[in-house]
mmCIF file of C-alpha atoms in Angstrom:
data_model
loop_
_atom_site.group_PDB
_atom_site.id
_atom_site.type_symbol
_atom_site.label_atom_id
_atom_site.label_comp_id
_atom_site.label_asym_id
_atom_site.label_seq_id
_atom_site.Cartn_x
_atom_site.Cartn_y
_atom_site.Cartn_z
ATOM 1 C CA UNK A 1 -3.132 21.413 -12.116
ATOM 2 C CA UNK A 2 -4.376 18.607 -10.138
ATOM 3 C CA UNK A 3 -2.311 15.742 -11.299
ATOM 4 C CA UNK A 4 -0.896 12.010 -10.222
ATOM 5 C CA UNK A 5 2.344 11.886 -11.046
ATOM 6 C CA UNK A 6 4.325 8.415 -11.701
ATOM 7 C CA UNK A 7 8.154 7.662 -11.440
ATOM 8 C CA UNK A 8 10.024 6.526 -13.280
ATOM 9 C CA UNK A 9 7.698 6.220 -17.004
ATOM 10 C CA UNK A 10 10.362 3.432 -17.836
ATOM 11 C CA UNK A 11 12.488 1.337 -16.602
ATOM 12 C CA UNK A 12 14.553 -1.735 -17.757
ATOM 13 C CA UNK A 13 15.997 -3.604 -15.080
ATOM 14 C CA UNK A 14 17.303 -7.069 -13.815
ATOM 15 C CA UNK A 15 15.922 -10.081 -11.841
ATOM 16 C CA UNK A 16 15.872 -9.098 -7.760
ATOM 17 C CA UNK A 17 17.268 -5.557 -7.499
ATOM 18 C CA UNK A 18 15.014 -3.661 -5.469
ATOM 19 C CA UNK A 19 12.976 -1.164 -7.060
ATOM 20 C CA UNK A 20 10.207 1.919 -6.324
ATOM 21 C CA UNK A 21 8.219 3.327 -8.315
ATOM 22 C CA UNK A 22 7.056 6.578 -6.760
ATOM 23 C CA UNK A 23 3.108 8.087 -6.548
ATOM 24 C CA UNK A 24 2.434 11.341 -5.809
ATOM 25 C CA UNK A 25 -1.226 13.211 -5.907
ATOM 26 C CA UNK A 26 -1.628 17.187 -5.383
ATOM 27 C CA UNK A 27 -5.370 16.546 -4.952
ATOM 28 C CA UNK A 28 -5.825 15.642 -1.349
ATOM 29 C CA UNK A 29 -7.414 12.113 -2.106
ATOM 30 C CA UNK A 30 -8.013 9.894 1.027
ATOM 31 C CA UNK A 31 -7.843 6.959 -1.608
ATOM 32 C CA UNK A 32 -4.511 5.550 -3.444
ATOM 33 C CA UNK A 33 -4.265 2.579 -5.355
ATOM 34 C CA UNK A 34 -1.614 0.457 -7.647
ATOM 35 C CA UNK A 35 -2.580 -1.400 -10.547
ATOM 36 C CA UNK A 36 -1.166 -3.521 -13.236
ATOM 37 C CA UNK A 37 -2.037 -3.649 -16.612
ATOM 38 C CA UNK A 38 -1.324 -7.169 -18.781
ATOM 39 C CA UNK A 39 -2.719 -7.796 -22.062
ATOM 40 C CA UNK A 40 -5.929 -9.752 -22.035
ATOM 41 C CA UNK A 41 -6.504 -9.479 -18.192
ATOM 42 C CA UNK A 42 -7.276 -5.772 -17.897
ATOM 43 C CA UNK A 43 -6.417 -3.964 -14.554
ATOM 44 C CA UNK A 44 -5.795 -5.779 -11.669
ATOM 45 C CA UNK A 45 -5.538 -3.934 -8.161
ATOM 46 C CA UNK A 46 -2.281 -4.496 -6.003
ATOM 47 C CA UNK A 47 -2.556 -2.898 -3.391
ATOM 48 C CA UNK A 48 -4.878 0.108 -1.888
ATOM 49 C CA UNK A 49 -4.826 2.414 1.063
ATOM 50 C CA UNK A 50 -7.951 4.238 2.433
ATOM 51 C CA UNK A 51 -5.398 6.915 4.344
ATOM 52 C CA UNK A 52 -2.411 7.583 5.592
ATOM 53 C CA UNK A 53 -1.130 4.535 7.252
ATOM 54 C CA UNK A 54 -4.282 2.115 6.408
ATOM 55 C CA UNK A 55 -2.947 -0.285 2.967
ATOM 56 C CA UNK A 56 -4.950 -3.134 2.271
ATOM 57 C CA UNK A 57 -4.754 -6.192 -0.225
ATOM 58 C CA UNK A 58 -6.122 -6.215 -3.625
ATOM 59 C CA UNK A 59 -6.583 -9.368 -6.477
ATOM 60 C CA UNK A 60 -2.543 -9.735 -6.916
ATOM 61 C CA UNK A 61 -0.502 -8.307 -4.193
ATOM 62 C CA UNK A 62 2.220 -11.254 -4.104
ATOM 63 C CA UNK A 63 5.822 -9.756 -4.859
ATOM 64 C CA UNK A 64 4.083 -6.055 -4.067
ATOM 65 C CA UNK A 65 5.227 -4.086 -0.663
ATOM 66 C CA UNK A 66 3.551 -0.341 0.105
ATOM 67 C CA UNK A 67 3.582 2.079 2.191
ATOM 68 C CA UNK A 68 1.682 5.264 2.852
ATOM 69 C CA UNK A 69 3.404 7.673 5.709
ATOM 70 C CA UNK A 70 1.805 10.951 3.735
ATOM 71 C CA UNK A 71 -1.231 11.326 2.034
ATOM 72 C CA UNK A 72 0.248 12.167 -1.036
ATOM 73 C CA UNK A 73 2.365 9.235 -1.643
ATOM 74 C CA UNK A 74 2.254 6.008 -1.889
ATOM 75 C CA UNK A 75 5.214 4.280 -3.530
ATOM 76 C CA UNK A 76 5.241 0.712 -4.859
ATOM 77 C CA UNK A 77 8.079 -1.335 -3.518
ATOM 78 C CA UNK A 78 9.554 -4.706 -5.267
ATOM 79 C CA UNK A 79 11.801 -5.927 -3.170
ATOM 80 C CA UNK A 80 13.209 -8.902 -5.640
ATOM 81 C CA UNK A 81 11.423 -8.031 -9.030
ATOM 82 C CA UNK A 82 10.760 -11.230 -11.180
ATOM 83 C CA UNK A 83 10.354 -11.598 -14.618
ATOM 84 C CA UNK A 84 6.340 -12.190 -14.390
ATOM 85 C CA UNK A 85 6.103 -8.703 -13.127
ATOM 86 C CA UNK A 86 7.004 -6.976 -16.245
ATOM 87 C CA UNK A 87 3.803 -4.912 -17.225
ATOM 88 C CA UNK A 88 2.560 -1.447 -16.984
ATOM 89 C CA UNK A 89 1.724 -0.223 -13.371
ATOM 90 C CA UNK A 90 -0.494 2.776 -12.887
ATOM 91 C CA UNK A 91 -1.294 4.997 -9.562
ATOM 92 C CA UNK A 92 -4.887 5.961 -8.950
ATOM 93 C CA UNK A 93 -6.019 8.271 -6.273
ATOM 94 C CA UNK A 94 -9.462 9.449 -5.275
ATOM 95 C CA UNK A 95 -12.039 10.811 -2.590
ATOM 96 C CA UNK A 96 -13.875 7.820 -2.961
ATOM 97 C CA UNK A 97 -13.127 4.256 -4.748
ATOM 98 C CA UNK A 98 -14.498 5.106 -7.827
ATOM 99 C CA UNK A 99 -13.563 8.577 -9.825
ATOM 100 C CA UNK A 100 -10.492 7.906 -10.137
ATOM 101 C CA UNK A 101 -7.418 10.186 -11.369
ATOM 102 C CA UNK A 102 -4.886 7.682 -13.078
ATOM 103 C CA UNK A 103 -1.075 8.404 -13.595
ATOM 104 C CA UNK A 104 0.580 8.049 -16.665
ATOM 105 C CA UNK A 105 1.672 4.491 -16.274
ATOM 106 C CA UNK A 106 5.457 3.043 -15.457
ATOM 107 C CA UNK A 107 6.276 0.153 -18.092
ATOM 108 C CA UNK A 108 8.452 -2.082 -15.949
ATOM 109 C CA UNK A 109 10.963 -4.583 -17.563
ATOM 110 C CA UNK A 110 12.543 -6.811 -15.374
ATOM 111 C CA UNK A 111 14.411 -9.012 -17.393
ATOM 112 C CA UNK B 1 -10.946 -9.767 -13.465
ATOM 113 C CA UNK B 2 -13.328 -13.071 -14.762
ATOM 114 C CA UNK B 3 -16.069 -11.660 -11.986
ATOM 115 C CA UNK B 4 -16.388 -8.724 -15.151
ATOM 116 C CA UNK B 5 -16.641 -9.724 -18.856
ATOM 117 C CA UNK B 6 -16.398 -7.101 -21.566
ATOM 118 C CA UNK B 7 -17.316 -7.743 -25.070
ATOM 119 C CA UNK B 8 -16.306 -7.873 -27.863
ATOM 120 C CA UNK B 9 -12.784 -7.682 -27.448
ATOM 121 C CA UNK B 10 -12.022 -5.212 -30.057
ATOM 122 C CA UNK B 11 -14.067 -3.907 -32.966
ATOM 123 C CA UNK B 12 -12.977 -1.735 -35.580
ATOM 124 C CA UNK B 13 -16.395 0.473 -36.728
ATOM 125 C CA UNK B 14 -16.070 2.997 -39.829
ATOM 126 C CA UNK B 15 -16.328 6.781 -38.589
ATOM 127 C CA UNK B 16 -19.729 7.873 -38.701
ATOM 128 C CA UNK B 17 -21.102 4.576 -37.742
ATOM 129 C CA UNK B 18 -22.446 3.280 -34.017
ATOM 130 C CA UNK B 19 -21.007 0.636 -31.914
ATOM 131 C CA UNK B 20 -21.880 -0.903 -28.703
ATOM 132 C CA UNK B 21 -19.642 -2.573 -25.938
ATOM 133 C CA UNK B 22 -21.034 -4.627 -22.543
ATOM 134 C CA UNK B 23 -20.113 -5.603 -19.705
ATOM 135 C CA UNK B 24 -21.755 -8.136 -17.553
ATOM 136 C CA UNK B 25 -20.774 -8.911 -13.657
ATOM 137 C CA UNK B 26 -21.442 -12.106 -11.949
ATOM 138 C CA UNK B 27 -22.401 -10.066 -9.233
ATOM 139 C CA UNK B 28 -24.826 -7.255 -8.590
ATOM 140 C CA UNK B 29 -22.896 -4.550 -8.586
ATOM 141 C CA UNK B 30 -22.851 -1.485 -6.266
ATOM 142 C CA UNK B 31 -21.675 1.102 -9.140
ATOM 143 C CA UNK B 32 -20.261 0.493 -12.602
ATOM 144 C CA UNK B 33 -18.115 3.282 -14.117
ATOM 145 C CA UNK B 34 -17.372 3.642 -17.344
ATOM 146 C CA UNK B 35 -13.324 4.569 -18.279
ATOM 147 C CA UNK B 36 -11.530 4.873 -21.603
ATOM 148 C CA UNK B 37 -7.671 4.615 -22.209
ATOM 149 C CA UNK B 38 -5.640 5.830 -25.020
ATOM 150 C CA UNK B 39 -2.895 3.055 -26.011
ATOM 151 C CA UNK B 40 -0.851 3.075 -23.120
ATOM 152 C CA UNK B 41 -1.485 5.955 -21.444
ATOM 153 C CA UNK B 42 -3.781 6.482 -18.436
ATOM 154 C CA UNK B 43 -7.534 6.469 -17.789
ATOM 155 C CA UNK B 44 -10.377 9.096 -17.949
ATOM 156 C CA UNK B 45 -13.109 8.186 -16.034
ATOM 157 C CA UNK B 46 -16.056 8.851 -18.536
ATOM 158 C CA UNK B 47 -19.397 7.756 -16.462
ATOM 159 C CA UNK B 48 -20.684 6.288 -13.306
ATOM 160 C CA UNK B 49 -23.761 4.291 -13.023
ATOM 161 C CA UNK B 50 -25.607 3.206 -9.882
ATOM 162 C CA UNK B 51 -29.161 2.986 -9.992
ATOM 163 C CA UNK B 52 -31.065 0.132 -11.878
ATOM 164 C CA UNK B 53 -32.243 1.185 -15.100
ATOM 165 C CA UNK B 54 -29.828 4.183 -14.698
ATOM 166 C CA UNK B 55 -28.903 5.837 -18.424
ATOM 167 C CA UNK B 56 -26.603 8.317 -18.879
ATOM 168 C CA UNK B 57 -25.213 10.480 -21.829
ATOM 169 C CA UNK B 58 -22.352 12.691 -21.988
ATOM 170 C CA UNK B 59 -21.821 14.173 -25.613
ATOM 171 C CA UNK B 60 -22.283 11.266 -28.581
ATOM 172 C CA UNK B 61 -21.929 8.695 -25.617
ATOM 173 C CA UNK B 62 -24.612 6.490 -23.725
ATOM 174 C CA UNK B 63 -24.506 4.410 -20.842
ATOM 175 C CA UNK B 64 -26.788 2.288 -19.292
ATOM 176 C CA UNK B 65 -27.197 0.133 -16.330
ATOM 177 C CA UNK B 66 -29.863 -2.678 -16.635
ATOM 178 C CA UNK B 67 -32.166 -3.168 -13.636
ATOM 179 C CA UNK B 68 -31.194 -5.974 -11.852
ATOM 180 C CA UNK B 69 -27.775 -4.165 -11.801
ATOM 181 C CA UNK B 70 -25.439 -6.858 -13.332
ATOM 182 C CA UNK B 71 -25.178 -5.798 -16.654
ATOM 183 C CA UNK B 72 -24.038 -1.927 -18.727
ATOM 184 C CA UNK B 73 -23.330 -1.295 -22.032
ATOM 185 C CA UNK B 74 -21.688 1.772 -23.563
ATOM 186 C CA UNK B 75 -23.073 3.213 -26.494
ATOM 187 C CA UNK B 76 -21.295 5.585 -29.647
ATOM 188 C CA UNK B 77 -23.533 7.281 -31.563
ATOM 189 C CA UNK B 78 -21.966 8.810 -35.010
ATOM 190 C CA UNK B 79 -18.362 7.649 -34.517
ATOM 191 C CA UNK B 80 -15.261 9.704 -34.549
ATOM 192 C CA UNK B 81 -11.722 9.367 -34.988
ATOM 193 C CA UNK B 82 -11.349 10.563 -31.443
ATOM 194 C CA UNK B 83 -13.593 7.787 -30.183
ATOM 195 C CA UNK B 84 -10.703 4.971 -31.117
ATOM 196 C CA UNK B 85 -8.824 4.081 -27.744
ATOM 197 C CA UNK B 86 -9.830 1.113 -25.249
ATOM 198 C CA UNK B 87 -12.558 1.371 -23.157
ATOM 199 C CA UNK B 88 -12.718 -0.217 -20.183
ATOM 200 C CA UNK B 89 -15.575 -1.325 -17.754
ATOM 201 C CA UNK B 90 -15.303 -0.650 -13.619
ATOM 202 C CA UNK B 91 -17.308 -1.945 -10.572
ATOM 203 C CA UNK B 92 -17.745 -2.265 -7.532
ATOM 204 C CA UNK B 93 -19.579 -5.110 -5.989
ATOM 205 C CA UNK B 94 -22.564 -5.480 -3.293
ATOM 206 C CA UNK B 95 -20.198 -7.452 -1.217
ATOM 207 C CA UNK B 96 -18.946 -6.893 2.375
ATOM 208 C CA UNK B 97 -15.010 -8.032 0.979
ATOM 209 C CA UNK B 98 -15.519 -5.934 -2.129
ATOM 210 C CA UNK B 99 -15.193 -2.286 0.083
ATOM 211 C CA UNK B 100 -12.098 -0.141 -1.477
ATOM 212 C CA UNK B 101 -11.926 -2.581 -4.212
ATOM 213 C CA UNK B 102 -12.376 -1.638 -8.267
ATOM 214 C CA UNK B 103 -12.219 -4.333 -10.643
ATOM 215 C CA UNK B 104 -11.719 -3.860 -14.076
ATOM 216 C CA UNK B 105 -12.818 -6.106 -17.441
ATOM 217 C CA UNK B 106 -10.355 -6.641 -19.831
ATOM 218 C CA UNK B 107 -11.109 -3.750 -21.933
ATOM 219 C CA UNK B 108 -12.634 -3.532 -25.886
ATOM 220 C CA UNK B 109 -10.548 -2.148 -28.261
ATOM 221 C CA UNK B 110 -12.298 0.374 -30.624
ATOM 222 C CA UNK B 111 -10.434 1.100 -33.976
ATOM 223 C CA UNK B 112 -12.286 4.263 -35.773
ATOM 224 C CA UNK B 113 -11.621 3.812 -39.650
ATOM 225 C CA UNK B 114 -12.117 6.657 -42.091
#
């Protein structure tokens, strides 16, 4: 089943302890992409990456760290989590920029 | 993102009834896409529109693309319990900077009453 698949769903954690959330597409997409989700503001990119090793900026990438050594992955790295990034993160992939397959979501409490 | 505006925010319609939504860019757009969300869960991608004056129709739903290619609207025809969820509104702009990039409006909020 072709899928993008999100870890963890949920997680409740504390101001600056590094987290990932994981990304992983059976599909074969060139494209990846993180975005977050906030009430009122609708989806806002992160980051994006066009292939393996090619990541790019999107509207809100301050706090955000990626990295994509396979084409299947491409994890989403907080290295010191704040408060203001509590909201619900999804993974898109794609073989272009616009059909894309979402994940699930990860709702991310950083308290 | 404030370069896409969706309205209305939310609208509750009684089943069997239409409804509309929009969404208007600042910008001409390269391709518009069309996505709905159940509450928090992820997206299905429902349409794509490109070409001015484009209209599409998939089932009891109808999109449209207006010709100078800034402006879509979604329509419901005869709705359904199954229709309630949040649609949201994609593009992609005619912009050199804009390459790889989706932005999303804010999303409408449809509530489907019996």
């Amino acid at each position: 089943e072709a899928q993008v698949t999100q870890n963890p769903r949920y997680l409740i954690t504390v101001t600056g302890k590094k987290l990932t959330v994981t990304c992983s597409q059976n599909m074969n997409h060139e494209y990846m992409s993180w975005y977050r989700q906030d009430p009122g503001l609708g989806l806002r990119q992160i980051y994006y990456s066009m292939n393996v090793e090619v990541t790019d900026k999107g509207d809100v990438p301050e706090g955000y760290k990626v990295s994509r050594k396979e084409k299947r992955n491409f994890p989403l790295i907080l290295e010191s989590p704040s408060p203001n990034q509590t909201s619900l993160y999804f993974c898109a992939s794609s073989t272009g920029t616009a059909f894309l397959h979402f994940g699930d979501g990860t709702r991310l409490s950083i308290l | 993102s404030q370069e896409l505006e969706q309205s209305p925010q939310s609208l509750i319609v009684q089943e069997g009834k239409n409804l509309t939504i929009n969404c208007t860019s600042s910008k001409t757009l390269y391709g518009l896409y069309w996505y709905k969300q159940k509450y928090g869960e992820g997206l299905i991608f429902l349409m794509m529109l490109q070409k001015g004056g484009e209209e599409k129709s998939h089932e009891k739903i109808t999109a449209k693309l207006d010709e100078k290619k800034q402006q879509s609207s979604l329509h419901i025809t005869a709705s359904q319990p199954s229709h309630a969820g949040i649609y949201l509104c994609g593009a992609e702009f005619m912009t050199t900077d804009s390459w790889g990039k989706l932005q999303f409006g804010a999303g409408t909020q449809v509530v489907v009453t019996p």
